[in-house]
Coordinates of C-alpha atoms and ligand atoms in Angstrom, one line a residue:
M22 CA -25.7 -98.9 -38.4
S23 CA -24.4 -100.7 -35.2
I24 CA -21.8 -99.0 -33.3
L25 CA -18.1 -101.2 -32.6
T26 CA -17.4 -101.1 -28.9
V27 CA -13.3 -101.3 -29.1
D28 CA -11.0 -102.3 -26.2
T29 CA -8.0 -100.3 -25.7
K30 CA -5.6 -99.9 -23.1
P31 CA -4.7 -96.6 -21.7
F32 CA -1.0 -94.6 -23.1
T33 CA -0.1 -92.2 -19.9
D34 CA 1.5 -89.6 -22.1
Q35 CA -1.3 -88.0 -23.7
K36 CA -1.0 -84.7 -21.5
P37 CA -2.1 -81.6 -23.6
G38 CA 0.2 -79.1 -24.2
T39 CA 0.3 -75.4 -24.8
S40 CA -1.9 -75.7 -27.6
G41 CA -3.5 -80.0 -27.6
L42 CA -1.4 -82.8 -27.8
R43 CA 1.7 -83.2 -29.7
K44 CA 4.0 -85.4 -30.6
R45 CA 6.0 -87.5 -33.1
T46 CA 3.7 -88.6 -36.2
A47 CA 5.4 -92.0 -35.2
A48 CA 3.6 -92.1 -31.8
F49 CA -0.1 -90.6 -33.2
M50 CA 0.3 -93.8 -35.5
V51 CA 0.9 -96.3 -32.7
E52 CA -2.3 -98.3 -33.3
N53 CA -5.4 -96.6 -31.0
Y54 CA -3.1 -93.8 -29.9
V55 CA -5.9 -91.6 -32.1
E56 CA -8.8 -93.4 -31.4
N57 CA -8.5 -93.4 -27.4
F58 CA -7.5 -89.3 -27.3
V59 CA -10.4 -88.4 -29.3
Q60 CA -12.6 -91.3 -27.5
S61 CA -11.4 -89.1 -24.4
I62 CA -12.8 -85.8 -25.7
F63 CA -15.8 -87.2 -26.6
D64 CA -16.0 -88.6 -22.9
S65 CA -15.3 -85.9 -21.0
L66 CA -18.3 -83.7 -23.0
D67 CA -21.7 -83.8 -22.2
G68 CA -25.0 -82.6 -24.2
F69 CA -23.2 -83.3 -27.8
K70 CA -25.9 -85.8 -29.4
G71 CA -27.2 -84.6 -32.6
K72 CA -25.1 -81.6 -32.5
T73 CA -22.5 -80.5 -35.3
L74 CA -18.6 -80.9 -34.6
V75 CA -16.1 -79.3 -36.6
I76 CA -13.0 -81.2 -38.1
G77 CA -10.2 -79.9 -40.0
G78 CA -6.3 -79.8 -40.3
D79 CA -2.9 -78.2 -41.9
G80 CA -3.2 -80.7 -44.5
R81 CA 0.3 -82.4 -42.9
Y82 CA 0.9 -85.9 -43.4
F83 CA -1.5 -88.6 -41.5
N84 CA -4.1 -86.1 -41.5
D85 CA -6.2 -87.9 -43.9
V86 CA -5.7 -90.9 -42.0
A87 CA -6.3 -89.2 -38.9
I88 CA -9.8 -87.3 -40.1
Q89 CA -11.3 -90.5 -41.2
K90 CA -10.8 -92.3 -38.1
I91 CA -12.3 -89.0 -36.3
I92 CA -15.4 -88.9 -38.4
R93 CA -16.0 -92.6 -37.9
I94 CA -15.6 -92.1 -33.9
A95 CA -17.9 -89.0 -33.7
A96 CA -20.3 -90.6 -36.1
A97 CA -20.6 -93.5 -33.1
N98 CA -20.6 -91.4 -30.3
G99 CA -24.1 -89.9 -31.6
F100 CA -22.9 -86.2 -33.6
G101 CA -25.4 -85.3 -36.1
T102 CA -23.7 -83.6 -38.4
V103 CA -19.5 -83.1 -39.1
L104 CA -18.6 -80.4 -40.9
V105 CA -15.1 -80.6 -42.7
G106 CA -12.7 -78.3 -45.0
Q107 CA -12.7 -79.9 -48.3
N108 CA -9.2 -82.6 -48.7
G109 CA -9.5 -82.5 -45.0
L110 CA -8.1 -78.9 -44.8
L111 CA -8.7 -76.0 -42.3
S112 CA -6.5 -73.5 -41.0
T113 CA -7.0 -72.9 -37.0
P114 CA -8.4 -69.7 -37.1
G115 CA -10.3 -71.0 -40.3
A116 CA -11.9 -73.9 -38.0
S117 CA -12.3 -71.1 -35.1
H118 CA -14.6 -69.1 -37.5
V119 CA -16.7 -72.4 -38.9
I120 CA -17.2 -73.3 -35.4
R121 CA -18.5 -69.9 -34.3
H122 CA -20.5 -69.2 -37.6
H123 CA -22.5 -72.5 -37.7
N124 CA -23.1 -72.7 -34.1
A125 CA -21.1 -76.1 -33.5
F126 CA -20.7 -77.6 -30.6
G127 CA -16.9 -77.4 -31.3
G128 CA -14.3 -78.7 -33.3
I129 CA -10.8 -80.6 -33.6
I130 CA -8.0 -79.3 -35.6
L131 CA -5.2 -81.7 -36.7
S132 CA -2.2 -79.2 -36.1
A133 CA 1.4 -79.3 -34.5
S134 CA 1.4 -75.9 -36.0
H135 CA 5.0 -74.5 -37.3
N136 CA 6.8 -77.8 -36.1
P137 CA 7.8 -80.1 -39.1
G138 CA 5.2 -82.8 -41.1
G139 CA 6.0 -85.6 -42.4
P140 CA 6.3 -89.4 -41.0
D141 CA 9.9 -88.4 -38.9
G142 CA 7.8 -84.7 -38.3
D143 CA 5.0 -84.2 -35.5
F144 CA 1.3 -84.3 -35.4
G145 CA -1.0 -83.0 -33.2
I146 CA -4.9 -83.1 -32.2
K147 CA -6.8 -80.2 -30.0
Y148 CA -10.1 -79.5 -29.0
N149 CA -11.5 -76.2 -29.4
V150 CA -15.1 -75.2 -27.8
S151 CA -17.9 -73.8 -28.9
N152 CA -16.9 -70.2 -28.6
G153 CA -14.4 -71.5 -31.6
G154 CA -11.5 -71.3 -28.5
P155 CA -9.2 -74.1 -27.5
A156 CA -10.5 -76.0 -24.7
P157 CA -9.8 -74.7 -21.5
E158 CA -7.7 -76.2 -18.9
K159 CA -10.8 -77.3 -17.1
I160 CA -11.4 -79.6 -20.0
T161 CA -7.8 -80.3 -21.1
D162 CA -6.9 -81.8 -17.3
A163 CA -10.4 -83.9 -17.5
V164 CA -9.4 -84.9 -21.0
F165 CA -6.0 -86.2 -19.8
A166 CA -8.0 -87.8 -16.7
R167 CA -9.4 -89.6 -18.9
T168 CA -6.7 -91.1 -21.0
K169 CA -5.2 -93.1 -18.2
E170 CA -8.3 -95.0 -17.4
I171 CA -10.2 -95.4 -20.7
D172 CA -11.1 -98.9 -21.6
R173 CA -12.6 -98.8 -25.0
Y174 CA -13.8 -96.5 -28.0
L175 CA -16.7 -96.1 -30.0
T176 CA -16.8 -96.8 -33.9
I177 CA -18.6 -97.3 -37.0
D178 CA -18.4 -99.8 -39.5
A179 CA -18.7 -97.7 -42.7
P180 CA -16.4 -96.2 -45.3
D181 CA -14.1 -93.5 -45.9
V182 CA -16.0 -90.5 -46.5
D183 CA -14.9 -88.7 -50.1
L184 CA -12.9 -85.1 -48.5
A185 CA -12.6 -84.1 -52.0
S186 CA -15.7 -83.5 -53.2
I187 CA -17.8 -80.7 -51.7
G188 CA -21.1 -81.0 -50.5
T189 CA -23.3 -83.8 -48.7
H190 CA -22.2 -87.1 -47.5
H191 CA -22.9 -89.7 -45.0
S192 CA -20.9 -91.8 -42.4
G193 CA -23.3 -94.1 -40.9
P194 CA -26.5 -92.2 -40.0
M195 CA -24.8 -89.0 -39.4
V196 CA -24.2 -85.8 -41.7
V197 CA -20.2 -84.9 -43.2
E198 CA -20.5 -81.9 -45.2
V199 CA -17.6 -81.2 -47.0
I200 CA -17.1 -77.8 -47.3
D201 CA -14.8 -74.7 -48.7
P202 CA -12.2 -74.3 -46.4
V203 CA -12.3 -70.6 -47.8
T204 CA -15.4 -69.2 -48.2
D205 CA -16.9 -68.4 -44.9
Y206 CA -13.2 -67.0 -43.5
A207 CA -12.8 -64.9 -46.4
A208 CA -16.5 -63.3 -46.0
L209 CA -15.8 -62.8 -42.6
M210 CA -12.7 -60.5 -43.3
A211 CA -14.3 -58.4 -45.9
E212 CA -16.5 -57.5 -43.7
L213 CA -13.8 -56.8 -40.6
F214 CA -11.1 -54.8 -43.4
D215 CA -11.6 -51.8 -45.9
F216 CA -11.4 -54.1 -49.3
E217 CA -11.7 -51.4 -51.8
R218 CA -9.0 -49.2 -50.2
I219 CA -6.1 -52.3 -50.0
R220 CA -7.8 -52.8 -53.6
A221 CA -6.8 -49.5 -55.0
M222 CA -3.3 -49.6 -53.1
F223 CA -2.2 -52.7 -54.8
A224 CA -3.6 -51.2 -57.9
N225 CA -1.7 -48.6 -57.8
G226 CA 1.5 -50.6 -57.8
F227 CA 2.0 -51.4 -54.4
T228 CA 4.3 -54.8 -54.0
M229 CA 3.9 -57.6 -51.6
R230 CA 5.3 -61.2 -51.2
F231 CA 3.4 -63.6 -49.3
D232 CA 5.5 -67.2 -48.0
A233 CA 2.7 -69.4 -47.2
M234 CA 5.2 -72.3 -46.3
H235 CA 4.0 -74.9 -48.2
A236 CA 1.4 -74.9 -45.6
V237 CA -2.7 -74.2 -45.0
T238 CA -2.5 -70.7 -45.9
G239 CA -1.9 -70.9 -49.2
P240 CA -5.6 -71.3 -51.2
Y241 CA -6.9 -68.7 -48.4
A242 CA -3.7 -65.8 -49.1
K243 CA -4.4 -66.4 -53.3
R244 CA -8.1 -66.1 -52.8
I245 CA -8.1 -63.0 -50.6
L246 CA -4.9 -61.6 -51.7
E247 CA -4.6 -62.3 -55.0
E248 CA -8.1 -62.8 -56.1
Q249 CA -9.9 -60.8 -54.0
L250 CA -7.5 -57.7 -53.5
G251 CA -5.7 -57.8 -56.9
A252 CA -2.2 -58.5 -55.8
P253 CA -0.8 -59.9 -59.3
E254 CA -0.5 -63.4 -59.7
G255 CA 3.0 -65.0 -57.9
T256 CA 2.6 -62.6 -54.4
V257 CA 2.1 -65.4 -52.9
I258 CA 4.6 -68.0 -53.0
N259 CA 4.6 -71.8 -51.8
G260 CA 0.8 -71.3 -51.7
T261 CA 0.4 -75.4 -52.4
P262 CA -0.4 -77.1 -49.2
L263 CA 2.2 -80.1 -48.8
P264 CA 2.0 -83.2 -46.2
D265 CA 5.4 -82.5 -45.5
F266 CA 5.6 -78.6 -46.3
G267 CA 7.9 -79.3 -48.8
G268 CA 10.7 -80.6 -46.4
G269 CA 10.8 -76.8 -44.9
H270 CA 9.9 -75.9 -41.0
P271 CA 6.8 -74.3 -41.2
D272 CA 7.9 -71.7 -38.6
P273 CA 7.7 -67.8 -40.1
N274 CA 10.5 -66.3 -37.7
L275 CA 14.0 -65.0 -38.9
V276 CA 15.5 -68.3 -39.5
H277 CA 13.1 -70.7 -41.1
A278 CA 11.6 -67.6 -43.4
K279 CA 14.8 -66.6 -44.2
D280 CA 14.7 -66.3 -48.1
L281 CA 11.7 -64.0 -47.2
Y282 CA 13.7 -61.9 -44.8
D283 CA 16.8 -61.4 -47.1
L284 CA 14.2 -60.8 -50.0
M285 CA 13.2 -57.4 -47.6
M286 CA 16.3 -56.1 -46.6
S287 CA 17.7 -56.4 -50.6
A288 CA 17.3 -53.6 -52.7
D289 CA 14.6 -55.3 -54.5
A290 CA 12.8 -55.4 -51.7
P291 CA 8.8 -55.0 -52.5
D292 CA 7.1 -53.0 -50.3
F293 CA 5.4 -55.7 -47.7
G294 CA 6.5 -58.6 -46.6
A295 CA 4.4 -61.6 -44.9
A296 CA 4.3 -65.3 -44.0
S297 CA 2.1 -67.8 -42.0
D298 CA 2.6 -70.8 -40.0
G299 CA 1.8 -74.1 -40.7
D300 CA -1.4 -73.8 -39.4
G301 CA -2.6 -70.3 -40.6
D302 CA -2.6 -68.6 -36.8
R303 CA 1.0 -67.2 -37.0
N304 CA 2.2 -64.2 -39.0
L305 CA 5.7 -62.7 -39.9
I306 CA 5.4 -59.2 -40.7
I307 CA 8.5 -57.1 -42.5
G308 CA 8.4 -54.1 -44.3
K309 CA 11.1 -52.6 -46.6
G310 CA 14.1 -52.8 -44.6
R311 CA 12.1 -53.2 -41.3
F312 CA 11.4 -56.6 -39.4
V313 CA 8.3 -55.7 -37.0
T314 CA 8.7 -57.6 -33.7
P315 CA 5.5 -59.2 -32.8
S316 CA 5.3 -57.3 -29.4
D317 CA 5.6 -54.6 -31.9
S318 CA 3.3 -55.6 -34.4
L319 CA 0.6 -56.1 -31.4
A320 CA 1.5 -52.8 -30.3
I321 CA 1.2 -51.1 -33.3
L322 CA -1.7 -52.8 -34.7
A323 CA -3.6 -52.1 -31.1
A324 CA -3.2 -48.2 -32.3
N325 CA -4.2 -48.0 -35.2
A326 CA -7.0 -51.1 -35.4
S327 CA -9.8 -48.0 -35.9
Y328 CA -8.8 -47.3 -39.5
A329 CA -10.4 -50.7 -40.1
P330 CA -14.2 -50.7 -40.6
G331 CA -14.3 -53.6 -38.5
Y332 CA -12.3 -52.0 -35.3
S333 CA -13.9 -48.3 -36.0
E334 CA -15.6 -48.2 -32.9
G335 CA -12.3 -48.1 -30.9
I336 CA -11.3 -51.3 -28.9
A337 CA -12.7 -52.6 -25.6
G338 CA -8.4 -53.4 -24.2
I339 CA -5.9 -55.4 -24.9
A340 CA -4.7 -58.5 -23.8
R341 CA -0.9 -59.9 -24.4
S342 CA 0.8 -63.1 -23.0
M343 CA 3.5 -62.3 -19.9
P344 CA 6.4 -62.6 -21.9
T345 CA 5.1 -60.6 -24.8
S346 CA 6.5 -56.9 -24.3
A347 CA 4.7 -54.4 -22.5
A348 CA 4.5 -51.8 -26.0
A349 CA 1.0 -52.9 -26.4
D350 CA 0.7 -51.8 -22.4
R351 CA 1.9 -48.4 -23.5
V352 CA -1.0 -48.0 -26.3
A353 CA -3.8 -49.3 -23.7
E354 CA -2.8 -46.5 -21.3
K355 CA -2.9 -43.7 -23.9
L356 CA -6.6 -44.8 -25.3
G357 CA -7.5 -45.4 -22.0
V358 CA -8.7 -49.3 -22.1
G359 CA -7.8 -52.3 -20.1
M360 CA -4.7 -54.5 -20.5
Y361 CA -4.7 -58.0 -19.3
E362 CA -1.7 -60.6 -18.9
T363 CA -2.1 -63.6 -19.4
P364 CA 0.2 -66.5 -19.6
T365 CA 1.4 -68.2 -22.7
G366 CA -1.4 -70.2 -25.6
W367 CA -4.6 -68.2 -26.8
K368 CA -6.7 -70.4 -25.1
F369 CA -6.4 -67.7 -21.8
F370 CA -7.7 -65.6 -23.9
G371 CA -11.1 -67.0 -24.3
N372 CA -12.3 -65.7 -21.4
L373 CA -11.8 -62.2 -22.0
L374 CA -12.7 -62.2 -25.4
D375 CA -16.0 -63.8 -24.4
A376 CA -16.9 -61.0 -21.4
G377 CA -15.7 -58.3 -24.0
K378 CA -13.0 -56.9 -22.2
V379 CA -10.6 -56.9 -25.0
T380 CA -11.1 -56.8 -28.7
I381 CA -7.3 -57.4 -29.5
C382 CA -4.8 -59.9 -28.3
G383 CA -1.3 -60.8 -29.0
E384 CA 1.7 -63.0 -28.3
E385 CA 5.3 -62.7 -29.0
S386 CA 5.9 -66.2 -30.7
A387 CA 4.0 -64.5 -33.8
G388 CA 0.5 -64.8 -33.0
T389 CA -1.9 -61.8 -32.9
G390 CA -5.4 -61.6 -33.3
S391 CA -8.8 -60.1 -32.6
N392 CA -12.8 -61.0 -30.9
H393 CA -13.4 -62.2 -34.3
V394 CA -12.2 -65.5 -33.8
R395 CA -11.2 -67.4 -30.2
E396 CA -7.5 -68.0 -32.1
K397 CA -5.1 -66.0 -33.1
D398 CA -4.9 -65.3 -36.8
G399 CA -2.0 -64.8 -39.4
L400 CA -3.6 -63.6 -42.1
W401 CA -5.8 -61.8 -40.4
A402 CA -2.8 -59.8 -39.3
V403 CA -1.4 -59.4 -42.4
L404 CA -5.2 -57.8 -43.5
L405 CA -5.2 -55.2 -40.6
W406 CA -1.4 -54.4 -41.1
L407 CA -2.6 -54.1 -45.6
N408 CA -5.5 -51.9 -44.4
V409 CA -3.2 -49.7 -42.1
L410 CA -0.5 -49.5 -44.7
A411 CA -3.5 -48.5 -47.1
A412 CA -5.3 -45.6 -44.9
R413 CA -1.8 -44.1 -44.0
E414 CA 0.0 -44.2 -46.9
Q415 CA 2.9 -44.7 -45.2
S416 CA 5.6 -47.2 -45.3
V417 CA 6.0 -49.8 -42.8
D418 CA 9.5 -48.6 -41.5
A419 CA 7.4 -44.9 -41.0
I420 CA 4.9 -46.4 -39.0
V421 CA 7.2 -48.5 -37.1
R422 CA 9.1 -45.5 -36.6
D423 CA 6.6 -42.5 -35.7
H424 CA 5.6 -45.4 -32.9
W425 CA 8.6 -45.7 -30.9
A426 CA 8.6 -41.8 -31.3
T427 CA 5.1 -41.7 -29.7
Y428 CA 5.2 -44.7 -27.1
G429 CA 8.8 -45.4 -26.9
R430 CA 10.5 -48.2 -27.8
N431 CA 11.2 -51.9 -26.3
Y432 CA 14.2 -53.3 -27.6
Y433 CA 13.0 -57.5 -27.3
T434 CA 14.6 -60.6 -28.4
R435 CA 13.9 -64.4 -27.3
H436 CA 16.3 -67.1 -26.9
D437 CA 15.8 -71.0 -27.6
Y438 CA 17.6 -73.6 -26.4
E439 CA 16.4 -76.0 -27.7
E440 CA 16.2 -80.3 -27.4
V441 CA 17.8 -80.0 -24.2
D442 CA 17.8 -82.9 -21.4
L443 CA 14.1 -83.2 -20.3
E444 CA 15.7 -83.5 -16.2
V445 CA 18.5 -80.9 -16.7
A446 CA 15.8 -78.2 -17.7
N447 CA 13.8 -78.9 -14.5
E448 CA 16.8 -78.7 -12.8
L449 CA 17.7 -75.7 -13.6
M450 CA 13.9 -74.2 -14.0
D451 CA 13.7 -75.6 -10.2
A452 CA 16.8 -73.9 -9.1
L453 CA 15.8 -70.7 -10.5
R454 CA 12.2 -71.0 -8.4
E455 CA 14.6 -71.8 -5.7
S456 CA 16.8 -69.0 -5.7
L457 CA 13.7 -66.4 -6.8
A458 CA 13.5 -65.3 -2.6
G459 CA 17.0 -64.3 -2.5
L460 CA 16.8 -61.6 -6.0
Q461 CA 14.9 -59.0 -4.6
G462 CA 16.9 -55.6 -3.9
Q463 CA 20.0 -57.7 -5.7
M464 CA 22.3 -55.4 -7.9
Q465 CA 23.5 -57.3 -11.6
H466 CA 25.7 -55.3 -13.5
G467 CA 24.0 -52.0 -12.4
H468 CA 20.8 -53.3 -12.6
E469 CA 18.5 -53.7 -9.3
I470 CA 16.5 -56.8 -9.1
V471 CA 12.4 -55.1 -8.4
L472 CA 10.5 -58.4 -9.1
A473 CA 11.4 -62.2 -8.6
D474 CA 8.5 -64.2 -9.1
D475 CA 7.0 -67.2 -10.7
F476 CA 3.6 -66.0 -12.6
T477 CA 0.6 -67.0 -11.3
Y478 CA -2.9 -66.0 -13.5
N479 CA -5.9 -65.1 -11.8
D480 CA -8.7 -65.3 -14.7
P481 CA -11.0 -62.5 -13.9
V482 CA -14.0 -63.7 -15.8
D483 CA -14.2 -67.3 -13.9
G484 CA -12.1 -66.6 -11.5
S485 CA -9.7 -70.0 -12.2
T486 CA -6.2 -69.8 -11.2
S487 CA -2.7 -71.2 -13.3
A488 CA 0.5 -71.0 -11.3
K489 CA 3.6 -71.9 -12.5
Q490 CA 3.5 -69.6 -15.7
G491 CA 7.0 -68.8 -16.4
V492 CA 9.8 -67.0 -13.9
R493 CA 9.8 -62.8 -14.1
I494 CA 12.6 -60.9 -13.0
G495 CA 11.5 -57.2 -13.4
F496 CA 14.3 -54.8 -12.8
A497 CA 14.2 -50.9 -12.1
D498 CA 14.6 -49.4 -15.0
G499 CA 11.3 -51.5 -16.6
S500 CA 13.9 -53.9 -17.9
R501 CA 12.4 -57.7 -17.5
I502 CA 14.1 -61.5 -18.1
V503 CA 11.2 -64.2 -18.5
F504 CA 12.1 -68.2 -17.8
R505 CA 10.0 -70.6 -19.2
L506 CA 9.9 -74.1 -20.6
S507 CA 8.3 -74.8 -23.7
G508 CA 4.6 -76.7 -23.6
T509 CA 4.9 -77.4 -27.6
G510 CA 8.2 -79.1 -27.9
T511 CA 8.2 -83.4 -29.0
V512 CA 11.6 -84.0 -28.2
G513 CA 13.4 -83.4 -24.5
A514 CA 12.9 -79.7 -23.2
T515 CA 13.1 -76.5 -25.0
L516 CA 14.2 -73.4 -22.7
R517 CA 12.7 -69.8 -23.6
V518 CA 14.4 -66.8 -21.9
Y519 CA 12.6 -63.9 -22.5
L520 CA 14.1 -60.4 -22.6
E521 CA 13.2 -57.0 -22.7
R522 CA 14.6 -53.3 -22.4
Y523 CA 12.5 -50.3 -22.7
E524 CA 13.8 -46.9 -24.3
P525 CA 11.7 -43.8 -23.9
P526 CA 10.4 -41.9 -27.1
H527 CA 13.3 -39.7 -27.2
G528 CA 15.9 -42.4 -27.0
Q529 CA 17.3 -44.2 -29.3
H530 CA 15.9 -46.3 -31.3
D531 CA 18.3 -47.7 -33.7
L532 CA 20.4 -50.1 -31.9
D533 CA 21.0 -53.4 -32.8
T534 CA 18.6 -55.8 -31.2
Q535 CA 21.3 -58.1 -29.3
A536 CA 23.6 -55.2 -28.9
A537 CA 20.8 -53.6 -26.7
L538 CA 20.2 -56.6 -24.5
A539 CA 23.6 -57.6 -24.2
D540 CA 23.5 -56.9 -20.5
L541 CA 20.4 -58.8 -20.1
I542 CA 21.5 -61.6 -21.8
T543 CA 24.2 -61.5 -19.4
I544 CA 22.2 -61.5 -16.5
A545 CA 20.2 -64.6 -18.0
D546 CA 23.1 -66.9 -18.1
A547 CA 23.9 -65.8 -14.5
L548 CA 21.0 -66.2 -13.0
A549 CA 19.8 -69.4 -14.6
E550 CA 23.0 -70.7 -15.3
I551 CA 22.1 -72.0 -18.5
R552 CA 25.5 -72.6 -19.9
S553 CA 26.9 -74.4 -17.0
R554 CA 23.9 -76.7 -16.8
T555 CA 22.9 -77.4 -20.8
G556 CA 26.8 -77.1 -21.8
R557 CA 25.6 -75.0 -24.7
D558 CA 27.2 -71.8 -25.2
T559 CA 24.6 -69.9 -27.5
P560 CA 20.7 -70.3 -28.1
S561 CA 19.5 -72.9 -31.5
V562 CA 17.2 -70.2 -32.3
I563 CA 17.3 -66.2 -32.0
T564 CA 13.6 -64.4 -32.6
Ligands
VG1_170 C1 4.9 -71.7 -28.5 C2 4.3 -70.2 -28.1 C3 2.8 -69.8 -27.8 C4 2.2 -70.3 -28.3 C5 1.8 -72.1 -29.0 C6 1.2 -72.5 -29.8 O1 4.1 -72.2 -26.9 O2 5.2 -70.1 -27.3 O3 2.6 -68.6 -27.1 O4 1.0 -69.9 -28.2 O5 3.6 -72.7 -29.0 O6 1.4 -71.9 -30.9 P1 5.6 -72.6 -26.1 O7 4.5 -73.5 -25.2 O8 5.7 -74.0 -27.1 O9 6.4 -71.7 -25.6 V1 0.7 -72.4 -32.5 O10 1.0 -71.5 -33.6 O11 2.0 -74.2 -31.9 O12 -1.0 -72.7 -32.3
CO171 CO1 0.1 -72.3 -34.9

């Protein structure tokens, strides 16, 4: 089989963000756009000849086309085997597990996660390394540098592989194994959780709704929840992955999963409601009449992890992204384990997990996970919740209240201002950074500022440093405001404002979140001049 060397010209905009390269689908459909990026990944790696590459995606529009291109480029570059999920499907945590389980060299995940799909939606490509986790910045920086110089890519002249049929195929000299996307992952979940106990809970009439949002978790949730754990058929809704996610926005938050939220707040609510995002790494947890914030969910799961067989010996430590609330810190303190604060994005947890410093990680953006894979894992969080519910025989609401009564409550909200003009957003952040030096000691609405900085992370494992990871304003009573720009958006800029206030165990735990944080919301606007600079009166999304 002869290898074709195809001339190409660099694109200037292939810089990976918080989680891989994300752009409008139309940008990826431009001739050579996918080819350039994938060849740049391979050009930045060493030692993969004859090795295994995992490929999978969330099933969105253009997945099928991109996967066939990537298979040919992988073959031309000398990979020995490609493992690909049937019909090109693999959830992000599923792909992470397949990489680890099959000792693969790495993997390519095609997804723009919770962003809408389709010809007018978004697409994305991400490279994961052999531990199953997102490539660290050292690699993504090298890939970006390569994209600016690339002048050729390698491919072969071979037909498309039939990805619908499980089994062994070939692309030129390379073996292409089409695997069931769910099997390996489901086996891992059965090791970690007490399936028997959860099965008994469903058999006793426990009710649940899982909204797969027409995204990748449909087949995973149906197999595990309905077939293996005996939840009644129909527990999983929107369970068929569609290229455009049924026209929806596969983001499991209170805006885009509003139907689920409304159901859970109604008199007919089942005992438990959950949802996941486009690529299956996020989770939404709602009990009957009780939404659980992702920051609280992280803390509660960490505090209760030992109910699950996979964590019965306790956890080594907890890590959270910097903007995530400090609720988990209190759990770590009580358990006497390490607590780590990292920049936003799962790639920063990899070293801590590999070094055995932490077992559980989480982000305020509906991401929770553990050392079982190297990605956040939506269904894992749902199953751990089910395991805890089955073991404690209490409602979600009772467990949340008990947690607050023990550790106190961190009122928490995130305000997003989407599609802000890029220049305006950069000016806002620059002005905020410049004001930091004078803020310490200032009083704002009766709150004293005790910390004002731009977060720099020093990785305790490899010593690397990541600067400018978000502006933090800390107050004397432990309240906090964080400002940062999104690294996953595809149009303009998204300003994220994270607000948090602590209320002790015997304090008031039933305030409305926005009301409880009203002072901080006002201060945030005053410090960053959000309204005057962006012209926006209110955030586009409040979570
Ligand atoms: C967002 C979240 C971040 C998450 C990232 C990828 O990034 O804030 O916590 O890791 O999305 O999640 P940003 O830079 O837009 O704030 V996913 O589900 O898109 O892979
Ligand atoms: Co995602």
